[in-house]
Tab-separated table of C-alpha atoms in Angstrom:
chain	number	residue	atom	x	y	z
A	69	UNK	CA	76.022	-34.382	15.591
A	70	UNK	CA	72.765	-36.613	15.973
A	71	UNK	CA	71.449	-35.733	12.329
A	72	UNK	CA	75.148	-36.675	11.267
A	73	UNK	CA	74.926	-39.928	12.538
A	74	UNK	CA	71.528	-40.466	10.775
A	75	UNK	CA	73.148	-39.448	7.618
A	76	UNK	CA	75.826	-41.841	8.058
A	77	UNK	CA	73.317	-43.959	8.559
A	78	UNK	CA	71.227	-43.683	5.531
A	79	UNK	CA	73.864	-43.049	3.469
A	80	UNK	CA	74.346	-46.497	2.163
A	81	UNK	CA	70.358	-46.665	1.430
A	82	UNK	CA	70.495	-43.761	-0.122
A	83	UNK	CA	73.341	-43.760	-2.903
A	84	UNK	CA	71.763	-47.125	-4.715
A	85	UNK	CA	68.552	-46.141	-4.833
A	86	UNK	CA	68.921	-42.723	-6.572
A	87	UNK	CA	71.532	-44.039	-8.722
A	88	UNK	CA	68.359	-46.099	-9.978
A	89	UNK	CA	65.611	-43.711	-9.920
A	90	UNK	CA	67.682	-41.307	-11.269
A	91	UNK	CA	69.964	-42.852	-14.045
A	92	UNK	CA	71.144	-41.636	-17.572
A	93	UNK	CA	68.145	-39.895	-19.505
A	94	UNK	CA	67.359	-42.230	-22.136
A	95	UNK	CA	67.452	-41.038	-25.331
A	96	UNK	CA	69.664	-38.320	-24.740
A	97	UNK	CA	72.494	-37.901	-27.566
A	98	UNK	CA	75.494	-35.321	-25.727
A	99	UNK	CA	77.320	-37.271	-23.191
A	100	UNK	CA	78.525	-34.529	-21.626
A	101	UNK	CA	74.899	-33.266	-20.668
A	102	UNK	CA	73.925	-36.399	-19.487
A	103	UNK	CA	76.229	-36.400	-17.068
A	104	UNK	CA	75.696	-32.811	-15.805
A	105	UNK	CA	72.034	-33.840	-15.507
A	106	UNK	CA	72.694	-36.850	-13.565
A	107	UNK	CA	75.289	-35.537	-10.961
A	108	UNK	CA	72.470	-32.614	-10.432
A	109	UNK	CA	69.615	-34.504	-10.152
A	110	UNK	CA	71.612	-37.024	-7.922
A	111	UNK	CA	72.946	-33.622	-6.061
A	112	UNK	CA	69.158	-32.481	-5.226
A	113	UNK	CA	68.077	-35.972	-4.122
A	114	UNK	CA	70.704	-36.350	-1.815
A	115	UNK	CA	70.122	-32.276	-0.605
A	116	UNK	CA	66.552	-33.586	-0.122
A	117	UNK	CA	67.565	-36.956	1.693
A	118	UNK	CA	69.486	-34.802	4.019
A	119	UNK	CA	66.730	-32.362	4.820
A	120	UNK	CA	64.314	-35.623	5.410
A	121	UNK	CA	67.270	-37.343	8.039
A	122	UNK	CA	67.273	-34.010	9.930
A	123	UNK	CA	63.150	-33.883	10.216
A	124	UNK	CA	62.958	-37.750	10.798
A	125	UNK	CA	65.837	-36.835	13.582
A	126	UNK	CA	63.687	-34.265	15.083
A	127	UNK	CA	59.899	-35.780	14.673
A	128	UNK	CA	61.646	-38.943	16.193
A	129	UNK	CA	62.297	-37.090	19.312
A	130	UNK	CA	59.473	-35.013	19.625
A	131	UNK	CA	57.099	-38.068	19.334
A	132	UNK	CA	59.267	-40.579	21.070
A	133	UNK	CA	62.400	-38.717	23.011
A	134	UNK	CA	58.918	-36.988	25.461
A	135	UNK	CA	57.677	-38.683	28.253
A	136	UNK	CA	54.115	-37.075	29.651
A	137	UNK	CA	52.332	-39.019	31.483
A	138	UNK	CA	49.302	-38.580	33.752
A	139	UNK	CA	48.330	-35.110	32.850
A	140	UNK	CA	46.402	-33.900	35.549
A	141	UNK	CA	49.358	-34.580	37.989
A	142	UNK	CA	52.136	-33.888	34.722
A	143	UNK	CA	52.061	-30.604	33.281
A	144	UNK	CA	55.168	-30.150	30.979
A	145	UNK	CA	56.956	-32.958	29.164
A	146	UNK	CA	60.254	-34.166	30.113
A	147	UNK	CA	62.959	-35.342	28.041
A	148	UNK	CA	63.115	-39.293	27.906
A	149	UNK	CA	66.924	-39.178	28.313
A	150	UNK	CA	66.654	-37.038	31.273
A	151	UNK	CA	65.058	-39.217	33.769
A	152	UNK	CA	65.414	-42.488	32.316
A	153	UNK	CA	67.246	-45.642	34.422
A	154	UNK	CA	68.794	-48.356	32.657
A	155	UNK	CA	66.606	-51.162	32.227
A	156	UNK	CA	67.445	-54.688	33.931
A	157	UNK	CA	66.290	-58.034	31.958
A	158	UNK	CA	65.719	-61.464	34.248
A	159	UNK	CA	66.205	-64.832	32.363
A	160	UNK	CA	63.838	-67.470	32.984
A	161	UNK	CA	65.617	-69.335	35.558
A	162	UNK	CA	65.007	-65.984	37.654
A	163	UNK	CA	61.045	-66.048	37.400
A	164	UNK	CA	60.391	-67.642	40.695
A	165	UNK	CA	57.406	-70.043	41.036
A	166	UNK	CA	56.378	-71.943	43.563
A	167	UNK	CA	55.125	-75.663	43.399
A	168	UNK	CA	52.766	-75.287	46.486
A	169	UNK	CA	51.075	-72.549	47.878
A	170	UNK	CA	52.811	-73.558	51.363
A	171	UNK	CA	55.863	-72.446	49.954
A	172	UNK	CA	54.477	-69.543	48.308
A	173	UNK	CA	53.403	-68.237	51.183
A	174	UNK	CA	56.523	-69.038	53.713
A	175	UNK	CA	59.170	-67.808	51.423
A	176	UNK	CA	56.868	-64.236	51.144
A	177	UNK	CA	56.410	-64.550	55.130
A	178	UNK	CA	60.341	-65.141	55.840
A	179	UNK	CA	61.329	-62.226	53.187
A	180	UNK	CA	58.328	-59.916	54.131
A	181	UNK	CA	58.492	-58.460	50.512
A	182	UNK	CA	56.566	-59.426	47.142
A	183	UNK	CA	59.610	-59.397	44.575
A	184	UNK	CA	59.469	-62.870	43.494
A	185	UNK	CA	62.730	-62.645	41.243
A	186	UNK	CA	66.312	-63.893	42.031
A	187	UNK	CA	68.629	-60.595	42.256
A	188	UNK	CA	71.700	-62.457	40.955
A	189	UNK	CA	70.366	-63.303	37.213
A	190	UNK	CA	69.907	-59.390	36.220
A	191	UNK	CA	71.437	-58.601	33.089
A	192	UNK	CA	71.722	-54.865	31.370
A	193	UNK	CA	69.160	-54.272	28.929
A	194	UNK	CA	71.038	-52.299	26.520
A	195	UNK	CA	73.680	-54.928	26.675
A	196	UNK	CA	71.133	-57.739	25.769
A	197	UNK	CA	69.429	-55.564	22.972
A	198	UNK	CA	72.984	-55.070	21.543
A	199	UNK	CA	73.654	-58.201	21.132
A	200	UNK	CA	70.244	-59.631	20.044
A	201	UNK	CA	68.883	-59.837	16.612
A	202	UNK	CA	65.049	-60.222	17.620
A	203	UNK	CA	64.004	-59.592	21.308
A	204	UNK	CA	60.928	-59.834	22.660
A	205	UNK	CA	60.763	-57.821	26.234
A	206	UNK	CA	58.188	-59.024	28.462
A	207	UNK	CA	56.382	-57.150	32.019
A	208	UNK	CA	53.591	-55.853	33.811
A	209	UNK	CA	52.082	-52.675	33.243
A	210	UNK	CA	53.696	-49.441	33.847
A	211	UNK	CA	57.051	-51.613	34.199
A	212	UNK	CA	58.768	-49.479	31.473
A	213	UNK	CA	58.117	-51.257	28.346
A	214	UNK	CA	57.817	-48.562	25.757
A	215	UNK	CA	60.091	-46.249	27.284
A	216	UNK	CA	62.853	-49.129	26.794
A	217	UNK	CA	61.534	-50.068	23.035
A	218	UNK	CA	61.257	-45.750	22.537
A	219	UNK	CA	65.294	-45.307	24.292
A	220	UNK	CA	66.436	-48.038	21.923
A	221	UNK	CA	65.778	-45.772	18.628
A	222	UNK	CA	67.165	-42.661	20.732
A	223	UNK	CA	70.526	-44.398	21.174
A	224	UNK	CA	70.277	-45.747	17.441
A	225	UNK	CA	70.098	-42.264	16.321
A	226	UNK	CA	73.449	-41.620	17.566
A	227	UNK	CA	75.052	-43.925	15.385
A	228	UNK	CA	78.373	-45.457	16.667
A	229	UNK	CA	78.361	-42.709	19.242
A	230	UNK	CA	75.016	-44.290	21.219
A	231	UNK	CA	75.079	-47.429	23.344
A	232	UNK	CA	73.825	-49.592	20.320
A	233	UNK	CA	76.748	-49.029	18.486
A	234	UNK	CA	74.795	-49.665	15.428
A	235	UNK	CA	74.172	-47.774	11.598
A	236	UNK	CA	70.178	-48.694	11.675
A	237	UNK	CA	67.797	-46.297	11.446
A	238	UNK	CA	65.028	-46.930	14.337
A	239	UNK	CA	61.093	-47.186	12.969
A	240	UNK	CA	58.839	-47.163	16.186
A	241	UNK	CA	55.645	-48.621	15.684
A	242	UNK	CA	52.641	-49.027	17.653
A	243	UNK	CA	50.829	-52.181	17.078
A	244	UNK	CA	47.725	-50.973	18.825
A	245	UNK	CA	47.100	-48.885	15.410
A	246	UNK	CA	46.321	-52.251	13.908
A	247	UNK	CA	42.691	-51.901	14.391
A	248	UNK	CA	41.387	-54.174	10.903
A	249	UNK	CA	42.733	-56.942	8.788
A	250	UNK	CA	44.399	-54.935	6.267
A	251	UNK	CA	47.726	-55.162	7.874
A	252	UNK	CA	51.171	-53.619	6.162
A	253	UNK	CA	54.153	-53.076	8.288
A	254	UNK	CA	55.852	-52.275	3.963
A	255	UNK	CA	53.675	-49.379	4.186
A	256	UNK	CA	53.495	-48.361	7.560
A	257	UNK	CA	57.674	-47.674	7.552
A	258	UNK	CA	57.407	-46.093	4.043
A	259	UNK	CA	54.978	-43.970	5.724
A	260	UNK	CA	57.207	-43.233	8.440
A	261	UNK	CA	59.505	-42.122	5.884
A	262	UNK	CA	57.450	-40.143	3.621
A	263	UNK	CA	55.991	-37.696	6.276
A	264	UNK	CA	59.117	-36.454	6.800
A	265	UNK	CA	59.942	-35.811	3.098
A	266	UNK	CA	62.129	-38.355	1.980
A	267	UNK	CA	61.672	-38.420	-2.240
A	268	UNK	CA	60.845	-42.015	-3.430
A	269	UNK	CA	59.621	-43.341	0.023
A	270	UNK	CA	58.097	-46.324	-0.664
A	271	UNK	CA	61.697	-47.723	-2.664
A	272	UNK	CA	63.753	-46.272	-0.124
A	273	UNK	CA	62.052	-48.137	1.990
A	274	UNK	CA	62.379	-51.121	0.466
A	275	UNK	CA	66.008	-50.597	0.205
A	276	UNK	CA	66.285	-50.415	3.669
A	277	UNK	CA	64.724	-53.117	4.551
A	278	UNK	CA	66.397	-55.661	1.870
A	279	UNK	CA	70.193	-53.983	3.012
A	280	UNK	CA	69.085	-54.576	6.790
A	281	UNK	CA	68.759	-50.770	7.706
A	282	UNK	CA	66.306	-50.512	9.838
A	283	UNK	CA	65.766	-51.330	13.757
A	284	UNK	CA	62.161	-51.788	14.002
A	285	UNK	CA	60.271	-51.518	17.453
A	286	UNK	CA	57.061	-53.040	17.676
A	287	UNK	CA	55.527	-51.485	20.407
A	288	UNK	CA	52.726	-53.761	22.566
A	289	UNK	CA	51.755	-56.704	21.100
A	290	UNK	CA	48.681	-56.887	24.095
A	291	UNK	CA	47.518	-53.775	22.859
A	292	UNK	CA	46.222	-55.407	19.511
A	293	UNK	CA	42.824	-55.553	19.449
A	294	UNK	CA	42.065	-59.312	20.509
A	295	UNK	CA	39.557	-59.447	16.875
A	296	UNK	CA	42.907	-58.868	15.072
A	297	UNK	CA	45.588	-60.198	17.062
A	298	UNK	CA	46.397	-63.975	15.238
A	299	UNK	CA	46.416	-62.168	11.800
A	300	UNK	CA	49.178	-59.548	13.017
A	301	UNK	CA	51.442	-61.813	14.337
A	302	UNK	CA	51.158	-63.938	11.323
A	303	UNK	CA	51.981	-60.666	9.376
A	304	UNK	CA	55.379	-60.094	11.631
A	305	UNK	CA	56.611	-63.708	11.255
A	306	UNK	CA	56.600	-63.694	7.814
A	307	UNK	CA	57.920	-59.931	7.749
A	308	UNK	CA	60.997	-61.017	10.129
A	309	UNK	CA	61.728	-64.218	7.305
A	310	UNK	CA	61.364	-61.751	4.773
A	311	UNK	CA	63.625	-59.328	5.968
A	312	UNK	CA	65.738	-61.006	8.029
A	313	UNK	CA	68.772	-58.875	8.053
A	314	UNK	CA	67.656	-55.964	10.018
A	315	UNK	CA	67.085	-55.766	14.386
A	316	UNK	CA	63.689	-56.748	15.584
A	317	UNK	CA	63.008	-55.611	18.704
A	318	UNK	CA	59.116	-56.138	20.274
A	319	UNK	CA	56.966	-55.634	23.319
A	320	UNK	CA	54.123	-57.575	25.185
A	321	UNK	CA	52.693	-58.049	28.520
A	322	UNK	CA	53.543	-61.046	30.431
A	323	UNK	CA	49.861	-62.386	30.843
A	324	UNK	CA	49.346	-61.732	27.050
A	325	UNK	CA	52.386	-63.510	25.636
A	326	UNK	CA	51.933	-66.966	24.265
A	327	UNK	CA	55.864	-67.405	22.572
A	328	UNK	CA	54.300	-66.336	19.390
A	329	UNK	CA	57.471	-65.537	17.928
A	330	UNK	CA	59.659	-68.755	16.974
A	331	UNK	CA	63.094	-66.124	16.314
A	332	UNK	CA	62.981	-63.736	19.317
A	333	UNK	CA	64.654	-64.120	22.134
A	334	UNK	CA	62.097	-63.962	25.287
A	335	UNK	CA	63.242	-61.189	28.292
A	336	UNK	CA	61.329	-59.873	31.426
A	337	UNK	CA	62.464	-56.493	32.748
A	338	UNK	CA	62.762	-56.681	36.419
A	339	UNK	CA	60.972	-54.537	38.840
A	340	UNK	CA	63.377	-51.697	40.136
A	341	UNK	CA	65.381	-52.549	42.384
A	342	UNK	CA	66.918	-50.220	45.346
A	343	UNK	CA	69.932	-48.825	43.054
A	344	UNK	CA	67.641	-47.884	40.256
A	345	UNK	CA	64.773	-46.475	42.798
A	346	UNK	CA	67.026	-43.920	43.690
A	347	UNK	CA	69.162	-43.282	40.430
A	348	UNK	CA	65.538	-42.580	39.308
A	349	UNK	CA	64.605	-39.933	41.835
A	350	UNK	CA	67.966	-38.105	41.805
A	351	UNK	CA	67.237	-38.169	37.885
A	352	UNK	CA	64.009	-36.609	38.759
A	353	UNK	CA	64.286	-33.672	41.371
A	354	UNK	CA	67.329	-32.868	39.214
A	355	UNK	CA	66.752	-29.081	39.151
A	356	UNK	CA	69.014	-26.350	40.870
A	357	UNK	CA	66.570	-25.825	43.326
A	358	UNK	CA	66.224	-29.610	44.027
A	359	UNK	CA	69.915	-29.796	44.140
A	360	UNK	CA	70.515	-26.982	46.580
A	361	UNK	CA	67.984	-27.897	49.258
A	362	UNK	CA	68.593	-31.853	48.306
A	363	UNK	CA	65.392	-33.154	47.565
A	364	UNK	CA	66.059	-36.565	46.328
A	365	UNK	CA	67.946	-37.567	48.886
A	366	UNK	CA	65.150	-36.248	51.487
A	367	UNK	CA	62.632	-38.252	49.565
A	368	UNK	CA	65.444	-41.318	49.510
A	369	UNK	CA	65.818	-41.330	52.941
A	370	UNK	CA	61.929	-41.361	53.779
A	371	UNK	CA	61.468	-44.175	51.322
A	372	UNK	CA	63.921	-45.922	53.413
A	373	UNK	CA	62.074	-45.842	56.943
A	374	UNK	CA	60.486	-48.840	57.913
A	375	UNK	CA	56.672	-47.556	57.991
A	376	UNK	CA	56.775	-46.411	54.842
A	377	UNK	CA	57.707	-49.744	53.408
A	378	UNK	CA	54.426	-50.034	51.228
A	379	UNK	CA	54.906	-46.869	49.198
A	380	UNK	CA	58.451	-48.419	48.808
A	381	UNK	CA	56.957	-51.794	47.497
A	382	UNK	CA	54.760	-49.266	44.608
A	383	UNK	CA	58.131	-47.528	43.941
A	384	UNK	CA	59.144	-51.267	41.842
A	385	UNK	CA	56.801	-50.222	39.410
A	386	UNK	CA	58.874	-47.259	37.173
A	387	UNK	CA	54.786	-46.028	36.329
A	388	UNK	CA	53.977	-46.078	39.980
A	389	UNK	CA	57.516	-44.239	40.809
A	390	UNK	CA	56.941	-41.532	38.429
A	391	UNK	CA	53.204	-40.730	40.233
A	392	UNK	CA	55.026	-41.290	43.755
A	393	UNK	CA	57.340	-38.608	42.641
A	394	UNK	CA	54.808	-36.451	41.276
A	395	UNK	CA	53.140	-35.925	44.255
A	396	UNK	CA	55.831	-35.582	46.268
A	397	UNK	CA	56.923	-32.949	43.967
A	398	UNK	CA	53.968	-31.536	45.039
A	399	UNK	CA	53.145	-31.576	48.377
A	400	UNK	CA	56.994	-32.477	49.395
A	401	UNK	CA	55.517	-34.824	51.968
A	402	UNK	CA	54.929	-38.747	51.756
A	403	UNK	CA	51.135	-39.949	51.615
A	404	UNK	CA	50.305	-41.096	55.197
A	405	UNK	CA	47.019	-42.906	54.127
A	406	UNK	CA	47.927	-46.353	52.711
A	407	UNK	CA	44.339	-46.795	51.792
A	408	UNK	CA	44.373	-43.368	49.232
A	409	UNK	CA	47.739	-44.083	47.727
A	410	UNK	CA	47.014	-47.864	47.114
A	411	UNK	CA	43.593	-46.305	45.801
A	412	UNK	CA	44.794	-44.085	43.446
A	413	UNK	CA	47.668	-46.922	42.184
A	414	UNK	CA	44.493	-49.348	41.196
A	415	UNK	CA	42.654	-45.983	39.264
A	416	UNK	CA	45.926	-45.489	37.178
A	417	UNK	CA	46.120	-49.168	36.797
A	418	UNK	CA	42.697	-49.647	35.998
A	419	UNK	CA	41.870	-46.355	34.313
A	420	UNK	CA	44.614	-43.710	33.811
A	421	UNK	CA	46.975	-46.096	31.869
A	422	UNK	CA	45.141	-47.102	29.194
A	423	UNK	CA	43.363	-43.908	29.114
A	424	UNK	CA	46.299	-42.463	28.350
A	425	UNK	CA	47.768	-44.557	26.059
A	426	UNK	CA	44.549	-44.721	24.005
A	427	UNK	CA	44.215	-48.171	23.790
A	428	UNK	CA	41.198	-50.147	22.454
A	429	UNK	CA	40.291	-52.607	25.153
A	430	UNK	CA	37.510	-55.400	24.476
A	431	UNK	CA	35.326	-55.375	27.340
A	432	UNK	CA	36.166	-58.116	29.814
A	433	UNK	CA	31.979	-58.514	30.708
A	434	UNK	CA	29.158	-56.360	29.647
A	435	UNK	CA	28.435	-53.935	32.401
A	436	UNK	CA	31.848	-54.742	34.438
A	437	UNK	CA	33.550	-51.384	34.952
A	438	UNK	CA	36.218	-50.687	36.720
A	439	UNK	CA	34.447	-49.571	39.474
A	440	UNK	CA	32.687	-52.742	40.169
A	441	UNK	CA	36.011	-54.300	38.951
A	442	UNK	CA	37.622	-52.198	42.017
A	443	UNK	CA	34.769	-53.618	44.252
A	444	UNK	CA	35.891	-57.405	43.060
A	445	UNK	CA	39.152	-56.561	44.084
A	446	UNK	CA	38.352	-55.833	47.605
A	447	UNK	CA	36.412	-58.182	48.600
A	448	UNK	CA	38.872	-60.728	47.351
A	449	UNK	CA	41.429	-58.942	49.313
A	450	UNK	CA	39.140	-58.634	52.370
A	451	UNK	CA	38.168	-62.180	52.782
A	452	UNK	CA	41.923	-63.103	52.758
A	453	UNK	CA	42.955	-61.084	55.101
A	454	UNK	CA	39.796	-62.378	57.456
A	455	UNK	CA	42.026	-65.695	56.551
A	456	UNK	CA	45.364	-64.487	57.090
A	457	UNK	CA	45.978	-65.641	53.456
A	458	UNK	CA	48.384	-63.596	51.387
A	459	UNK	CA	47.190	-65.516	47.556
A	460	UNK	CA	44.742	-67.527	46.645
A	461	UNK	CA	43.738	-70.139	44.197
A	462	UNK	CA	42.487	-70.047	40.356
A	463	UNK	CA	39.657	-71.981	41.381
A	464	UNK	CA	38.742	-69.977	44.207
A	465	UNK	CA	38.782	-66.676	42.580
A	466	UNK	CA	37.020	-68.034	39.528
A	467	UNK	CA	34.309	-69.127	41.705
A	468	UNK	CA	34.194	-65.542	43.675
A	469	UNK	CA	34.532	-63.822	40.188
A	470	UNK	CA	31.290	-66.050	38.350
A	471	UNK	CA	28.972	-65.354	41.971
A	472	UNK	CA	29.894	-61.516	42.307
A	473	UNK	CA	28.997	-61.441	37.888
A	474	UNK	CA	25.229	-63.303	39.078
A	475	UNK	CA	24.481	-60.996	41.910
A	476	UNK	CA	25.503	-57.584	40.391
A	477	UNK	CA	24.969	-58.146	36.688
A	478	UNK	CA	22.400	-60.792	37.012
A	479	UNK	CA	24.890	-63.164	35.100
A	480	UNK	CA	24.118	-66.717	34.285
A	481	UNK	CA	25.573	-68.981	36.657
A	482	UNK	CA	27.481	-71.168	33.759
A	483	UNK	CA	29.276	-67.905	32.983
A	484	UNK	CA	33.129	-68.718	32.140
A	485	UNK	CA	34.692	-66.784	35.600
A	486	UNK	CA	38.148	-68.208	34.562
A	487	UNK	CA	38.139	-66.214	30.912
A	488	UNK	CA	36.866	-63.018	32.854
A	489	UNK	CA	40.316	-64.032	35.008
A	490	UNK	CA	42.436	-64.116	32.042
A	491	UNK	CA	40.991	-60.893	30.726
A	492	UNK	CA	41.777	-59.198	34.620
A	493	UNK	CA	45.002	-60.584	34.524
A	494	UNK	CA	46.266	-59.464	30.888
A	495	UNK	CA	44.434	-56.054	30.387
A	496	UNK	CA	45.224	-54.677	33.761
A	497	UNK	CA	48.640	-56.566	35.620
A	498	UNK	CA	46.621	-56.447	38.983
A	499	UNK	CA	46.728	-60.027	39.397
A	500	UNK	CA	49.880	-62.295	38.975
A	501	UNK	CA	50.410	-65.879	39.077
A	502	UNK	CA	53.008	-67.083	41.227
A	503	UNK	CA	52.377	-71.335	41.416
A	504	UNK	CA	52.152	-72.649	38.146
A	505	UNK	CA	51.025	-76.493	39.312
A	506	UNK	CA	48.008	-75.297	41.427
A	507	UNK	CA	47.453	-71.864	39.648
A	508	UNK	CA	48.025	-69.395	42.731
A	509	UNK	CA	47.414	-65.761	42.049
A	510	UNK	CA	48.679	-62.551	43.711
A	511	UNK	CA	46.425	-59.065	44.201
A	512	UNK	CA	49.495	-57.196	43.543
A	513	UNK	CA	48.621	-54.049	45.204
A	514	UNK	CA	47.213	-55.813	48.517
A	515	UNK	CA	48.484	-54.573	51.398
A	516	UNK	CA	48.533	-55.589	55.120
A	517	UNK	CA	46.911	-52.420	56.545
């Protein structure tokens, strides 16, 4: 049914451009032969075309339609469309700041929780991605990203039958793979197309793109390297003016994104929120045996107690869900030590995540691992709760960041603390601004114990 869909899909592409490539023989003299010749070399292009929509279909899903994550903890792959939760978008007017860190820290103090976004401005993702010609989706890390951008060309792929209710045929690409300046998103789809067999990729491609075939995914913007990064988004403008008539949909970190794009239409997905917590864990102990001794809804109902309100705080974070789950799947108990869990959060954070997603990452100091990174960390979180202070101040964490660079890497004391900042803040999503007049900065995985 799905390679149907992607026929229907193509089949508009395909019809003018063999007519082309494969016209009357010139020079022939018996009309009659000319037109046998023509309907069966247009017969064995389209034969081919189909053959190529079926393997595109399939390599589509087998690169994209798999999530495996963490594979010490992950052994077997799971189906995207199996555990995936529909994805909620904020608007702008529902990323709370705070114009003084007073209020910053009563209105945390009165709630006693760290989501920072106004419930009532959620809007469905799918919904918004329907009805959007460019997009750019915003978050943190491990906020779920991708895995929207990769569900998007799943429910493309089912033609009118998916949620997109579209005829475009989705081209996932990872902008990370722009490692030099001889950038070609022309020959990056054609390539798409070719590896799967299509005959004449490079003018099918072309095709598509002038008839406004294609939804193309750009996949994490923040995950150019920084050496490259003005020179690709130049390169995407001027691909989006050029080809104007097909779906843009991209994806950036918050802390990275600068409105590059002047077209797309700027969304944040929202942390989870209690609904889509536990639509996500019956999703994942889904199994017969999970269903006859009710696993989820043990795990639900632990989640819900009121000391084990931290792990439920980490559960907002769809990456941080998945490795709650894991080890629950496990060990079928809940980790007792808040100090281990929130320790192996940071390592994924810091480590595991980009690890895993293979991404080139400019050092943000010489010498500055994440181990001494993790040390930073805690001291910052130490000496505010000595205070009693739940956030803290650009200037003050600059300062702490340029004195602990002297004294462990012997850095010069002129060193530029706030651009070491910037790097924390967009490479790893551990710290997040909250006060935009006075710059005031959350450790998001602080804790009070």
């Amino acid at each position: 049914m799905r390679s149907t869909m992607l026929e229907s899909a193509i089949g508009g592409i395909t019809v003018p451009v063999f007519e082309k490539l494969w016209g009357y023989v010139a020079g022939q003299t018996q009309e009659a032969r000319q037109q046998v010749e023509q309907v069966e070399q247009r017969q064995k292009a389209l034969e081919q075309v189909k053959a190529a929509s079926q393997e595109y279909h399939n390599k589509y899903l087998d690169r994209h339609g798999q999530v495996k994550i963490m594979p010490g903890l992950m052994k077997e792959p799971l189906p995207l469309d199996s555990i995936y939760t529909a994805v909620k978008f904020l608007d702008e007017y529902s990323l709370r700041y705070f114009a003084t860190p007073d209020a910053l820290e009563q209105t945390y103090r009165e709630k006693g929780q760290r989501r920072f976004q106004a419930d009532r401005q959620r809007h469905d993702g799918m919904s918004v991605a329907k009805d959007k010609q460019h997009l750019m989706v915003l978050g943190g890390p491990g906020i779920g990203k991708s895995t929207f951008l990769r569900k998007l060309g799943l429910e493309a792929l089912k033609g009118q039958a998916g949620q997109l209710a579209c005829e475009q045929i989705p081209v996932f690409i990872e902008l990370k793979t722009f490692r030099d300046s001889d950038i070609d998103l022309n020959a990056v789809i054609a390539q798409e197309f070719a590896i799967c067999g299509f005959p004449a990729a490079e003018a099918f491609t072309r095709k598509a793109l002038n008839q406004g075939k294609l939804l193309i995914l750009l996949d994490g913007l923040d995950e150019v390297p920084t050496r490259n990064l003005n020179l690709v988004i130049e390169h995407i403008e001027a691909f989006v003016t050029q080809y104007n008539r097909n779906t843009f949909v991209a994806s950036c970190r918050t802390a990275a994104y600068q409105s590059c794009f002047k077209r797309f239409t700027d969304v944040t997905i929202a942390d989870f929120d209690d609904e889509q917590i536990e639509q996500f864990i019956r999703r994942w102990f889904s199994s017969d045996l999970d269903q006859e001794v009710e696993t989820a809804s043990r795990y639900w109902k632990m989640l819900q107690k009121a000391e084990n309100k931290a792990t439920k705080e980490l559960a907002q974070t769809p990456l941080l869900l998945t490795f709650l789950c894991l080890i629950y799947d496990r060990s079928q108990i809940l980790l007792s030590n808040r100090s281990t869990l929130y320790g192996k959060a940071l390592d994924i954070l810091l480590n595991e995540w980009a690890a895993d997603k293979r991404l080139e990452r400019d050092p943000i100091y010489e010498g500055f691992h994440p181990d001494l990174e993790k040390v930073l960390l805690s001291k910052v979180a130490y000496s505010n709760f000595e205070e009693d202070r739940l956030f803290f101040s650009k200037p003050d964490i600059t300062d702490r960041i340029t004195h602990f660079l002297a004294d462990t890497l012997d850095a010069p004391k002129y060193l530029d603390g706030e651009a070491v900042l910037t790097d924390i803040e967009v490479q790893q999503g551990i710290l997040v601004e909250r006060a935009r007049r006075r710059r005031r900065l959350e450790l998001s995985l602080q804790t009070d114990c």
